[in-house]
Amino acid sequence: MKNDKVGSVMTTDVVRAPYGAPFKEVARLLAGHRISGLPVVDDDEKVIGVISESDLLARQAQTPDPHEPKARFRFVLPTRAARRQAAKARARTAGQLMSVPPVIVYAENTIAEAARTMAQNRVERLPVVDEEDRLVGIVSRRDLLQVFLRPDREIRSEVIDEVLVRSLWLAPQTVAVSVHEGVITLDGHVERRSEAEIAVAMSRRIDGAVGVVDQLAYRFDDAHLRPGEPAVHGVTDDWLRKL
């Protein structure tokens, strides 16, 4: 299947900061462009870190409150996180402010891969890089959500062409495919149980699919067969190994 790539939805006009940019220049970039974060790049435009608003606020948070009573001295060994926060509070340049290593995504990654990276790292945007790790764009959660605006008719056409015909070698009329608000319904009879399982699994991976309703029946249960046996071959063999 031809899943949409990150490069097709990313923003190419990226606000970035060089490693040596002064603290106030970073603050001006964030405020002037009304963004909450930006990548830091080296002289080759390679992404070496990221800065968020919270990194700048660390300085303000460490400023002593003149009205707060002085705490009694107590020696406590600082944690790694506390040391990082203290370092950011003293930072004067982008290189000292940035968080490393940067969480990035490649332009050739699929939208689903980018979404998983965002969710796993709990970030709202990702710098997009090319095969040489040079900055080429940035992608946000809003950009990734564009995939769910895909029309139902396009999703239905891809299920028929890419899943049924090209992958499972089935006649289009074998399975009735309908799509409503991104929910795909598969209804019909196939020869083997493995074909039904693969049709459902592949349909779930189509860009814009919200869910799949499985109403498929099969004539032969080949679940007990090993992938190398004659009843399973070609693309079906590959997919069974992934299920």
Coordinates of C-alpha atoms in Angstrom, one line a residue:
M1 CA 0.0 0.0 0.0
K2 CA 1.1 3.6 -0.7
N3 CA 0.8 5.2 2.7
D4 CA 1.2 8.9 2.8
K5 CA 4.6 10.1 3.8
V6 CA 5.5 12.7 6.4
G7 CA 7.0 14.8 3.6
S8 CA 3.5 15.2 2.0
V9 CA 2.0 17.0 5.1
M10 CA 5.0 18.7 6.7
T11 CA 5.6 22.5 6.8
T12 CA 8.8 23.3 4.9
D13 CA 9.2 26.9 6.1
V14 CA 10.8 26.0 9.5
V15 CA 11.8 28.5 12.2
R16 CA 15.1 27.2 13.6
A17 CA 17.9 28.5 15.8
P18 CA 21.6 28.0 15.2
Y19 CA 23.6 26.5 18.1
G20 CA 25.1 29.8 19.2
A21 CA 21.9 31.9 19.0
P22 CA 21.6 34.1 22.2
F23 CA 18.9 33.4 24.7
K24 CA 16.9 36.5 23.9
E25 CA 17.1 35.7 20.1
V26 CA 15.5 32.3 20.8
A27 CA 12.8 34.0 22.9
R28 CA 12.1 36.5 20.0
L29 CA 11.8 33.7 17.5
L30 CA 9.2 31.8 19.7
A31 CA 7.2 35.0 20.4
G32 CA 7.5 36.5 17.0
H33 CA 6.3 33.4 15.2
R34 CA 3.8 32.4 17.9
I35 CA 5.3 28.9 18.3
S36 CA 6.0 26.9 21.4
G37 CA 9.2 25.1 20.2
L38 CA 11.9 25.0 17.5
P39 CA 14.8 22.8 16.4
V40 CA 18.4 23.8 16.9
V41 CA 20.7 23.2 13.9
D42 CA 24.5 23.1 13.3
D43 CA 26.4 24.7 10.4
D44 CA 25.3 21.8 8.1
E45 CA 21.6 22.3 8.9
K46 CA 21.6 19.0 10.9
V47 CA 19.2 18.9 13.8
I48 CA 21.2 18.6 17.1
G49 CA 18.5 19.5 19.6
V50 CA 15.1 21.1 20.3
I51 CA 14.0 24.0 22.4
S52 CA 10.5 24.4 23.9
E53 CA 9.0 27.3 25.9
S54 CA 9.5 25.3 29.1
D55 CA 13.2 25.4 28.5
L56 CA 13.2 29.2 28.6
L57 CA 10.8 29.3 31.5
A58 CA 13.4 27.3 33.6
R59 CA 15.3 30.6 34.0
Q60 CA 12.3 32.4 35.3
A61 CA 11.4 29.5 37.6
Q62 CA 14.9 29.6 39.2
T63 CA 14.7 33.3 39.9
P64 CA 14.5 33.8 43.7
D65 CA 11.4 35.3 45.2
P66 CA 12.4 38.2 47.4
H67 CA 9.4 37.8 49.6
E68 CA 9.9 34.1 50.2
P69 CA 11.5 33.3 53.6
K70 CA 15.0 31.8 53.3
A71 CA 15.0 28.0 53.6
R72 CA 17.1 26.3 56.2
F73 CA 20.3 24.8 54.7
R74 CA 20.1 21.1 54.0
F75 CA 22.5 19.2 51.8
V76 CA 20.6 17.2 49.2
L77 CA 22.4 15.4 46.3
P78 CA 20.7 16.8 43.1
T79 CA 19.1 14.4 40.7
R80 CA 20.1 14.3 37.0
A81 CA 16.8 16.0 36.1
A82 CA 17.5 18.8 38.7
R83 CA 21.0 19.3 37.3
R84 CA 19.6 19.6 33.8
Q85 CA 17.0 22.1 35.0
A86 CA 19.7 24.1 36.8
A87 CA 21.9 24.2 33.7
K88 CA 19.0 25.5 31.6
A89 CA 18.4 28.2 34.2
R90 CA 22.0 29.4 33.6
A91 CA 21.8 29.0 29.8
R92 CA 22.7 31.9 27.6
T93 CA 22.6 30.3 24.1
A94 CA 20.4 27.9 22.1
G95 CA 23.1 25.2 22.5
Q96 CA 22.9 25.4 26.3
L97 CA 19.1 25.6 26.3
M98 CA 18.3 22.7 23.9
S99 CA 17.2 19.2 24.9
V100 CA 19.2 16.4 23.5
P101 CA 19.0 14.0 21.7
P102 CA 16.3 15.5 19.5
V103 CA 13.3 13.4 18.6
I104 CA 13.0 13.5 14.9
V105 CA 11.2 11.9 12.0
Y106 CA 12.3 11.3 8.4
A107 CA 10.4 12.7 5.4
E108 CA 10.0 9.2 4.0
N109 CA 8.4 7.8 7.2
T110 CA 4.7 7.2 7.1
I111 CA 2.2 9.4 8.9
A112 CA 1.4 6.4 11.2
E113 CA 5.1 6.1 12.1
A114 CA 5.2 9.8 12.9
A115 CA 2.1 9.6 15.0
R116 CA 3.6 6.7 17.0
T117 CA 6.8 8.7 17.6
M118 CA 4.8 11.7 18.8
A119 CA 2.7 9.6 21.2
Q120 CA 5.6 7.6 22.6
N121 CA 7.7 10.8 23.3
R122 CA 4.7 13.0 24.3
V123 CA 5.7 15.8 21.9
E124 CA 3.5 18.1 19.8
R125 CA 5.7 18.5 16.8
L126 CA 8.7 16.8 15.2
P127 CA 11.6 18.1 13.1
V128 CA 11.6 16.4 9.7
V129 CA 15.0 15.4 8.3
D130 CA 16.3 13.9 5.1
E131 CA 18.5 10.8 4.7
E132 CA 21.5 12.9 5.9
D133 CA 19.7 14.2 9.0
R134 CA 19.4 17.7 7.6
L135 CA 16.3 19.7 8.5
V136 CA 13.7 19.8 5.7
G137 CA 10.5 20.5 7.5
I138 CA 8.5 20.2 10.7
V139 CA 5.3 18.3 11.3
S140 CA 2.7 18.9 14.0
R141 CA -0.2 16.9 15.4
R142 CA -2.6 19.0 13.3
D143 CA -0.6 18.1 10.2
L144 CA -0.9 14.4 10.9
L145 CA -4.7 14.7 11.5
Q146 CA -5.1 15.8 7.9
V147 CA -5.1 12.1 6.9
F148 CA -8.5 11.7 8.6
L149 CA -10.0 14.3 6.2
R150 CA -9.5 11.8 3.3
P151 CA -12.8 11.2 1.5
D152 CA -14.5 7.9 2.0
R153 CA -14.5 7.2 -1.8
E154 CA -10.7 7.4 -1.9
I155 CA -10.4 4.9 1.0
R156 CA -12.9 2.5 -0.6
S157 CA -11.0 2.7 -3.9
E158 CA -7.7 1.9 -2.2
V159 CA -9.2 -1.1 -0.3
I160 CA -10.5 -2.6 -3.6
D161 CA -7.4 -1.8 -5.7
E162 CA -4.5 -2.3 -3.2
V163 CA -5.9 -4.9 -0.8
L164 CA -8.3 -7.1 -2.7
V165 CA -6.9 -7.0 -6.3
R166 CA -3.2 -6.3 -6.0
S167 CA -2.4 -8.1 -2.7
L168 CA -4.9 -10.9 -2.5
W169 CA -5.6 -11.4 -6.2
L170 CA -9.3 -11.4 -5.7
A171 CA -11.9 -10.3 -8.2
P172 CA -13.4 -6.9 -7.1
Q173 CA -16.9 -8.3 -6.8
T174 CA -15.8 -11.0 -4.4
V175 CA -16.0 -8.7 -1.4
A176 CA -18.4 -5.8 -1.0
V177 CA -16.6 -2.7 0.4
S178 CA -18.3 0.2 1.9
V179 CA -16.9 3.2 3.8
H180 CA -18.8 5.6 6.0
E181 CA -17.0 8.3 8.0
G182 CA -13.7 6.4 7.6
V183 CA -15.1 3.1 8.9
I184 CA -14.6 0.3 6.4
T185 CA -17.0 -2.6 6.1
L186 CA -15.9 -5.8 4.4
D187 CA -18.7 -8.2 3.5
G188 CA -18.5 -11.3 1.4
H189 CA -16.9 -14.8 1.0
V190 CA -13.3 -15.6 0.5
E191 CA -11.6 -19.0 0.0
R192 CA -9.4 -19.1 3.1
R193 CA -9.4 -17.8 6.6
S194 CA -6.0 -16.3 6.1
E195 CA -7.3 -14.1 3.2
A196 CA -10.0 -12.7 5.5
E197 CA -7.5 -11.9 8.2
I198 CA -5.1 -10.2 5.8
A199 CA -7.9 -8.2 4.2
V200 CA -8.9 -6.8 7.6
A201 CA -5.3 -6.2 8.7
M202 CA -4.3 -4.4 5.5
S203 CA -7.5 -2.3 5.5
R204 CA -6.8 -1.1 9.0
R205 CA -3.4 0.3 7.8
I206 CA -4.9 2.4 5.1
D207 CA -4.5 6.1 5.6
G208 CA -7.7 7.7 6.9
A209 CA -9.2 4.4 8.1
V210 CA -11.0 4.9 11.4
G211 CA -11.9 1.2 11.9
V212 CA -12.8 -2.0 10.1
V213 CA -16.1 -3.9 10.4
D214 CA -15.3 -7.6 9.5
Q215 CA -18.3 -9.4 8.0
L216 CA -16.2 -11.8 5.9
A217 CA -16.9 -15.5 5.7
Y218 CA -14.4 -18.2 4.5
R219 CA -14.7 -21.7 3.1
F220 CA -11.5 -23.2 4.3
D221 CA -9.8 -22.7 7.7
D222 CA -6.1 -22.7 7.0
A223 CA -5.1 -21.4 10.4
H224 CA -3.4 -24.7 11.3
L225 CA -1.2 -24.7 8.3
R226 CA 2.4 -23.5 8.4
P227 CA 3.2 -20.5 6.1
G228 CA 5.5 -22.8 3.9
E229 CA 2.7 -25.2 3.0
P230 CA 1.1 -25.0 -0.5
A231 CA -2.2 -23.5 0.6
V232 CA -0.4 -20.3 1.5
H233 CA 1.8 -18.4 -1.0
G234 CA 3.0 -15.1 -2.3
V235 CA 1.9 -12.0 -0.5
T236 CA -0.4 -14.0 1.8
D237 CA 2.7 -15.8 3.0
D238 CA 4.4 -12.6 3.9
W239 CA 1.4 -11.2 5.7
L240 CA 0.8 -14.3 7.7
R241 CA 4.3 -14.0 9.1
K242 CA 3.4 -10.5 10.4
L243 CA 0.0 -11.3 11.9

